[in-house]
Amino acid sequence: MEYEKCYAFEPESVRPAKRRKIESQGLHASWRARHEAYQKAWREQKQRIDAELSSINFSTVQELTTFLDEAAQSNSSEAIPTAILSTGPDTSSHTSVIQQLSRTQNAQARRVFISISATTGANLKALLKATIQKATSRNEGIDDEEDDSTFQRKGAKLLNYDLQILADYVREKRLQQVAIAIQDTEAFDSDLLSELIELLGCWLDRIPFAFLFTVATSLDVLQQRLSRGAIKCLKGQLFDVAPSEDEVERAFEAIANSSTSLWIGPELMSTALERQSDYIQSIDSFVGAAQYAYMSAYYGNALSIFLDSAIKASEVSADHFEALRNLDSFRDYCRGLLDNNAIIPLRALLDSDDSLFKVVGAELSRGGEALANVMIAVEVVRELQLWAQGSRATVPSKSKLYCQAMANKLAGSSLVRSLLLSTRKAPSDAAMRTLTAVMGVEIPKDLKQQCAKIKKELTEMVMNQPNIGQTLRSEDDIKNSTLRTTVVAQKVELSKQKSTLSKQDAAYTALLRRFTDLLEEYLNKTLIDPKSLLFHEIFLYDLKSPHRETFTPRPRHAIERALAAPHDYLDCSCCAPEQGDATLAASQPATAVLYQLYLESGSLINVSDLWQAFQAVLGDSEQTEEQQMALFLRALAEMRYLGLVKGTRKRADHIAKVAWKGL
Amino acid sequence: MGLLMLPDELLLTLTEQWPCREVQLKQLSAVLASAKPSPSALVVHGPHATGKSSIVKSYLESRSLQHAIIRCRECITGRHLLERTTAAVHESLTTEAASGDAEQYNGRCEDMSALVVHLERLLRGRGKFVLVFDGVDKQREASPTLLPALARLGEFVPNLTTVLIVQHPSPRFLHQAGVPHIHFSPYARNQSIRILSSNPPDIFVEPAPPELEYDEEVHEEDKAWLWPRFCAAVWDSLAQNAAKDLVPFRDVCNKLWRPFVAPIVKGEFGTRDFSRLLVNQRRLFQDETVLLDSILSVRIAQATTANHTSHELPYYTKWVLIAAYLASYNPAKLDALYFMKSTERKRRKKGGGTARSGGRPGQKRKVPRHLLAASQFTLDRLLSILQAILLHDFRSTIDVHSQIATLSGLRLLARSGGIGSNDPLELGGKWRVGAAVTWEYVQALARSLKFDLVDYIAE
């Protein structure tokens, strides 16, 4: 190698495993297996999520394609056909739409697809240069049959921002459309954007342009920013992408799929969902949160090795079984066995790893099933809600119901009770719809059969009633009873009077009661507390703090705390707060001392005063004044570096306070 | 050939093609007549949409003069203009010669003197050549000497005439006296209407059923009768004040035509009931929104906004924007009054009861604050106002800062003022709310959060 100035480094595909001096022991030994298990589990999950997300904007992409195709066919040279994609502040969705679009585009039509953003160029020249370069460099792949001589303009070399290059290219390749996607119209300088539009409008008779704007705020804002001439050049149509709540909901449904092996608990899920609605977050961050949850579950919890269904008992070391026996849920289980006098199986579980392994496998799949049933019950509740409230908009999302159900707050809750009550009041046509909807969910077989039976009876009842076409009414509905007031001996008596209800109505009421009782029984049975399941520590991950620390750190708070209370981080005996009331101490780092002095001062600080105060704090130590001055200067420089102070022009000997604590 | 044609006949066809421009055409033919020598420069000027470029072009084409037209709007830089000029001259000469595949010409042209050399070489031994610079006063990145230099090109290159088409020339903009000017005056009312009435649009889109005996000929007559009257009505009501140019006038007429004739199509009015129709449809001529341009055409806009789902800002982003608005429009010295949680709310509403407040208007007239431009604030002030107006405890995390970054990407928040304002790490940098954040916008945000904005905004 010595004779070569440089060479291409080609790493081997698999890096040789490092020989470690100390073999990892104990629970850590299973790390590699867990890593593989994680990769397998997440890959499946990720595929599901991707499939859901790519389908969500399918119709928009279709509409856009049709719009561009029509524009390419019509070839009017009056105004540039413009698709305006209203995306909302979420930045990722429109890039995905544009990506999908450009993927479908290049295949069929003779069209180049260029996407530019505000960072592409700061002036018209740079912008045009980049646009032309992007458009003309894609000649590979559009058509292979043409001779692959590189594209050249006959005649003189043109300036690289001359649109003539593009016009020649379009003529040469017989392109039908040059679609330009501008991804962040808001970030563009208004004048630049107007100028670009007007210029491209001039060339429309030679280059068939089409625009694709993404607008995060609103069309009016865009219109106000453009010049009148630019607006005249555009002929627009508005398109919508799905709102981010829908995206989150779709991603959630993919994550809480019944075939998943690891379930994300209510606390973590609600934190992630809340963050999604509280802040501008792309859907990627939600998916990232789920992935991080998977990683921390598999890497942090050694017992997650049992989640891999392919694992064999011989591959698991004894430490894992020991850890398994220490789980709270397992101990409770053993206590239960002992109370039931089932000594022999208990002894086997405690002594034999093999029998424990069998139980773990069985229990994990049983737990997964129980949680999948919870999901189905959630679906039933949601159907009831949909039919009770009528419109889809007012119904809380499925993810919220999931969080409630997983936290065991749904079974017997007022929500469910009021739902069942309103079902009980429903007239026969509404009840029929509810029944059909509930049967549409994948409920257990016996429940389905009973529902079918009720439905059949109901249909008969409706058919056999004397005046056909009238709906049957329920006795429980208040509308069907009247209050009567009678005055007896100067006292008002209220009496409830059932308005005349036919015999059929009474029978119908009984039938409805049967239905709601059935549902109530089912919901109470299915909506269990996930924390009561055996080995729930393995398949249910619900730790909030890793998520919080990774995704929502508080850098400013951390710095402020470190400076204001250095003991929290240093944990040294010298500046422990118990030593005295004063938090200022000479033993603290100089920057921390200075910061605490800084907190006490106003917005303009006299440096000389600060120095004197600093000296007073350090006073009784044995440093010389020069040393103290050196410390002071360094501390001040550090504060400046951290962005806490800056020089001010108002007074020469003062510094200005820039940052306040606790924001 | 044009040369053999009598000039008067030629003028006649051109005047038919371009009505109301006889004077200008005569002047053009006097200056640029092919038989006679022409001045080295000619300025054609006049306001927007008066037919300058088109008439010059069709005149040159009809006279078969050798010419090249450069559209200066398409040139990005001054150099670009020069290079396009050489290319255009070369192209027009080669097509003139029709010598199939012309030899390549290196049009590299960095400055004006190079252009002179190129032109001299290209035009040597040729006849008269006219070089037209269309809209040269709007040239981007033009050097200050560009216009005078272009006007003098003809002094260096024999047989060359430069035509400069400009909108509003300033006096002595060529630093040269005696350049002939041809003024294209704006069209008056009758002229505009006459031009528009040359091709009236259809009244009936679908052909009439045969039993009505309403054939194409009658239709032609009817629309030729109705359209000029309609155009005159549009001119009197809307266009004479707001759309005097021919192009906006035509747009407005076209926009209003279909709704105007809708009752005729429905059969409620006859085609000649103009005055009754006008009274019936007078609302069309009072509505000034047709004068505004829109990216979406009106019909499409109505169709799409109906099923348009709105994208809302996330919860805390709305709060940040409101805090930013308050920071921009409240004076900093009143912050303690408005945002300290301990201050009495009553006092803040009434304000200090000074002697001035007793009904007598102040000495200075005060402009309402929300009509003024946004003033700047530091980020810490925004964050502290955010803490003050939030009704619940708030854990300030990195997410708030990423939101601020997103908002500034959307230009709802903007860095402002001072040296180094582009540096995001600048200490205590100043911000302000973007132009799109108006009082109405923020009020709508506050309403969606059930936040009483009026309590916190300074009068």
Coordinates of N, CA and C in Angstrom, one line a residue, chain A residues 441-541:
Chain A
V441 N -67.8 -7.2 13.7 CA -66.5 -7.3 14.4 C -66.2 -8.8 14.6
E442 N -64.9 -9.1 14.8 CA -64.5 -10.5 15.0 C -64.7 -11.0 16.4
I443 N -66.0 -11.0 16.8 CA -66.3 -11.4 18.2 C -66.2 -12.9 18.3
P444 N -66.1 -13.5 19.5 CA -66.0 -14.9 19.6 C -67.3 -15.6 19.1
K445 N -67.2 -16.9 18.8 CA -68.2 -17.6 18.1 C -69.5 -17.6 18.8
D446 N -69.5 -18.0 20.1 CA -70.7 -18.2 20.9 C -71.5 -16.8 21.0
L447 N -70.7 -15.7 21.1 CA -71.4 -14.4 21.2 C -72.0 -14.1 19.9
K448 N -71.3 -14.5 18.8 CA -71.8 -14.2 17.5 C -73.1 -15.0 17.2
Q449 N -73.1 -16.2 17.7 CA -74.3 -17.1 17.5 C -75.5 -16.5 18.2
Q450 N -75.2 -16.0 19.5 CA -76.3 -15.5 20.2 C -76.8 -14.2 19.6
C451 N -75.9 -13.4 19.1 CA -76.3 -12.1 18.5 C -77.2 -12.4 17.2
A452 N -76.7 -13.5 16.5 CA -77.5 -13.8 15.3 C -78.9 -14.3 15.7
K453 N -79.0 -15.0 16.8 CA -80.3 -15.4 17.3 C -81.2 -14.2 17.6
I454 N -80.6 -13.3 18.3 CA -81.4 -12.1 18.7 C -81.8 -11.3 17.5
K455 N -80.9 -11.3 16.5 CA -81.2 -10.6 15.3 C -82.4 -11.2 14.6
K456 N -82.3 -12.5 14.6 CA -83.4 -13.3 13.9 C -84.7 -13.0 14.5
E457 N -84.7 -13.1 15.9 CA -86.0 -12.8 16.6 C -86.5 -11.4 16.4
L458 N -85.5 -10.5 16.3 CA -85.9 -9.1 16.1 C -86.5 -8.9 14.7
T459 N -85.9 -9.5 13.7 CA -86.4 -9.4 12.4 C -87.9 -9.9 12.3
E460 N -88.0 -11.1 13.0 CA -89.4 -11.7 13.0 C -90.4 -10.7 13.7
M461 N -89.9 -10.1 14.8 CA -90.8 -9.3 15.6 C -91.2 -8.0 14.8
V462 N -90.2 -7.5 14.0 CA -90.5 -6.3 13.2 C -91.5 -6.7 12.1
M463 N -91.3 -7.9 11.5 CA -92.2 -8.3 10.4 C -93.6 -8.6 10.9
N464 N -93.7 -9.2 12.1 CA -95.0 -9.6 12.6 C -95.8 -8.6 13.3
Q465 N -95.3 -7.4 13.5 CA -96.1 -6.4 14.2 C -97.2 -5.9 13.3
P466 N -98.3 -5.5 14.0 CA -99.6 -5.2 13.2 C -99.4 -4.2 12.1
N467 N -98.8 -3.0 12.5 CA -98.7 -2.0 11.4 C -97.2 -2.0 11.0
I468 N -97.0 -2.6 9.9 CA -95.7 -2.7 9.3 C -95.1 -1.4 8.9
G469 N -93.8 -1.2 9.2 CA -93.2 0.0 8.8 C -92.9 0.9 10.0
Q470 N -93.7 0.6 11.0 CA -93.4 1.4 12.2 C -92.3 0.8 13.1
T471 N -91.5 1.6 13.7 CA -90.4 1.0 14.4 C -90.9 0.7 15.8
L472 N -90.3 -0.3 16.4 CA -90.6 -0.7 17.8 C -89.9 0.2 18.7
R473 N -90.6 0.5 19.8 CA -90.0 1.4 20.8 C -89.7 0.7 22.1
S474 N -88.7 1.3 22.7 CA -88.3 0.6 24.0 C -88.9 1.3 25.2
E475 N -89.2 0.5 26.2 CA -89.9 1.0 27.4 C -88.9 1.9 28.2
D476 N -87.6 1.7 28.0 CA -86.7 2.4 28.8 C -86.4 3.8 28.3
D477 N -86.9 4.1 27.1 CA -86.7 5.5 26.6 C -87.7 6.4 27.3
I478 N -87.1 7.5 27.8 CA -87.9 8.4 28.6 C -89.0 9.1 27.7
K479 N -88.7 9.2 26.5 CA -89.6 9.9 25.6 C -91.0 9.1 25.6
N480 N -90.9 7.9 25.9 CA -92.1 7.1 25.8 C -92.9 7.0 27.1
S481 N -92.5 7.8 28.1 CA -93.3 7.9 29.3 C -93.5 9.4 29.6
T482 N -94.6 9.7 30.3 CA -94.9 11.0 30.6 C -94.9 11.2 32.1
L483 N -94.7 12.4 32.5 CA -94.8 12.8 34.0 C -96.2 13.4 34.2
R484 N -96.8 13.0 35.2 CA -98.1 13.5 35.5 C -98.1 14.2 36.9
T485 N -98.7 15.4 37.0 CA -98.7 16.0 38.3 C -100.2 16.0 38.8
T486 N -100.4 15.6 40.0 CA -101.7 15.6 40.5 C -101.6 16.3 41.9
V487 N -102.6 17.1 42.1 CA -102.6 17.8 43.4 C -103.6 17.1 44.4
V488 N -103.0 16.5 45.4 CA -103.8 15.8 46.4 C -103.6 16.5 47.7
A489 N -104.6 17.1 48.3 CA -104.5 17.7 49.6 C -103.3 18.7 49.6
Q490 N -103.3 19.6 48.7 CA -102.3 20.7 48.6 C -100.9 20.1 48.4
K491 N -100.8 19.0 48.0 CA -99.4 18.5 47.8 C -99.3 18.0 46.3
V492 N -98.3 18.4 45.7 CA -98.1 18.0 44.3 C -97.5 16.6 44.3
E493 N -98.1 15.7 43.5 CA -97.5 14.4 43.4 C -97.1 14.2 41.9
L494 N -95.9 13.7 41.8 CA -95.4 13.4 40.4 C -95.6 11.9 40.2
S495 N -96.1 11.6 39.1 CA -96.2 10.1 38.9 C -95.8 9.9 37.4
K496 N -95.0 8.8 37.3 CA -94.5 8.5 36.0 C -95.6 7.6 35.3
Q497 N -95.8 7.9 34.1 CA -96.9 7.1 33.4 C -96.3 6.6 32.1
K498 N -96.2 5.3 32.0 CA -95.8 4.8 30.7 C -96.8 5.1 29.7
S499 N -96.4 5.7 28.6 CA -97.3 5.9 27.6 C -97.7 4.6 26.9
T500 N -98.7 4.6 26.2 CA -99.2 3.3 25.8 C -98.2 2.6 24.9
L501 N -97.7 1.5 25.3 CA -96.8 0.7 24.5 C -97.4 -0.6 24.3
S502 N -97.3 -1.0 23.0 CA -97.9 -2.3 22.7 C -97.2 -3.5 23.3
K503 N -97.8 -4.6 23.1 CA -97.2 -5.8 23.6 C -95.9 -6.1 22.9
Q504 N -95.9 -5.8 21.6 CA -94.7 -6.0 20.8 C -93.5 -5.2 21.4
D505 N -93.9 -3.9 21.8 CA -92.9 -3.1 22.4 C -92.3 -3.7 23.6
A506 N -93.1 -4.2 24.4 CA -92.7 -4.8 25.7 C -91.7 -6.0 25.4
A507 N -92.1 -6.8 24.4 CA -91.3 -7.9 24.0 C -89.9 -7.4 23.4
Y508 N -90.0 -6.3 22.7 CA -88.8 -5.8 22.1 C -87.9 -5.3 23.2
T509 N -88.5 -4.7 24.2 CA -87.7 -4.2 25.4 C -86.9 -5.3 26.0
A510 N -87.6 -6.4 26.2 CA -87.0 -7.6 26.8 C -85.8 -8.1 26.0
L511 N -86.1 -8.1 24.7 CA -85.0 -8.6 23.7 C -83.8 -7.7 23.8
L512 N -84.1 -6.4 23.8 CA -82.9 -5.4 23.9 C -82.1 -5.6 25.2
R513 N -82.9 -5.9 26.2 CA -82.2 -6.1 27.5 C -81.3 -7.3 27.4
R514 N -81.8 -8.3 26.8 CA -81.0 -9.5 26.6 C -79.7 -9.2 25.9
F515 N -79.9 -8.4 24.8 CA -78.7 -8.1 24.0 C -77.7 -7.3 24.8
T516 N -78.2 -6.3 25.6 CA -77.2 -5.5 26.3 C -76.6 -6.3 27.4
D517 N -77.4 -7.1 28.1 CA -76.8 -8.0 29.1 C -75.7 -8.8 28.6
L518 N -76.0 -9.4 27.4 CA -75.0 -10.2 26.7 C -73.7 -9.4 26.5
L519 N -73.9 -8.2 26.0 CA -72.7 -7.4 25.7 C -72.0 -7.1 26.9
E520 N -72.7 -6.7 28.0 CA -72.1 -6.3 29.2 C -71.3 -7.5 29.8
E521 N -71.9 -8.6 29.7 CA -71.2 -9.8 30.3 C -69.9 -10.0 29.5
Y522 N -70.0 -9.9 28.1 CA -68.9 -10.1 27.3 C -67.8 -9.1 27.6
L523 N -68.2 -7.9 27.7 CA -67.2 -6.8 27.9 C -66.5 -7.0 29.2
N524 N -67.3 -7.3 30.3 CA -66.7 -7.5 31.6 C -65.7 -8.7 31.6
K525 N -66.1 -9.7 30.8 CA -65.2 -10.9 30.8 C -63.9 -10.6 30.0
T526 N -64.1 -9.8 28.9 CA -62.9 -9.7 28.0 C -62.0 -8.6 28.5
L527 N -62.5 -7.5 28.9 CA -61.7 -6.3 29.3 C -61.0 -6.6 30.6
I528 N -60.0 -7.4 30.6 CA -59.3 -7.7 31.8 C -58.2 -6.7 32.0
D529 N -57.6 -6.7 33.2 CA -56.5 -5.9 33.5 C -55.2 -6.6 32.9
P530 N -54.5 -6.0 32.0 CA -53.4 -6.6 31.4 C -52.3 -6.9 32.5
K531 N -52.3 -6.1 33.5 CA -51.3 -6.3 34.5 C -51.5 -7.5 35.4
S532 N -52.8 -8.1 35.2 CA -53.1 -9.3 36.0 C -52.6 -10.6 35.3
L533 N -52.2 -10.4 34.1 CA -51.8 -11.6 33.3 C -50.5 -12.1 33.8
L534 N -50.3 -13.4 33.8 CA -49.0 -14.0 34.2 C -48.0 -13.6 33.1
F535 N -46.8 -13.3 33.6 CA -45.7 -12.9 32.8 C -46.0 -11.6 31.9
H536 N -46.8 -10.8 32.4 CA -47.1 -9.6 31.6 C -45.9 -8.7 31.5
E537 N -44.9 -8.8 32.5 CA -43.7 -8.0 32.4 C -42.9 -8.3 31.1
I538 N -43.2 -9.5 30.5 CA -42.4 -9.8 29.3 C -43.0 -9.2 28.0
F539 N -44.3 -9.4 27.9 CA -44.9 -9.0 26.6 C -45.6 -7.7 26.6
L540 N -45.6 -7.0 27.8 CA -46.2 -5.7 27.9 C -45.1 -4.7 28.3
Y541 N -44.8 -3.8 27.4 CA -43.8 -2.8 27.7 C -44.4 -1.5 28.0

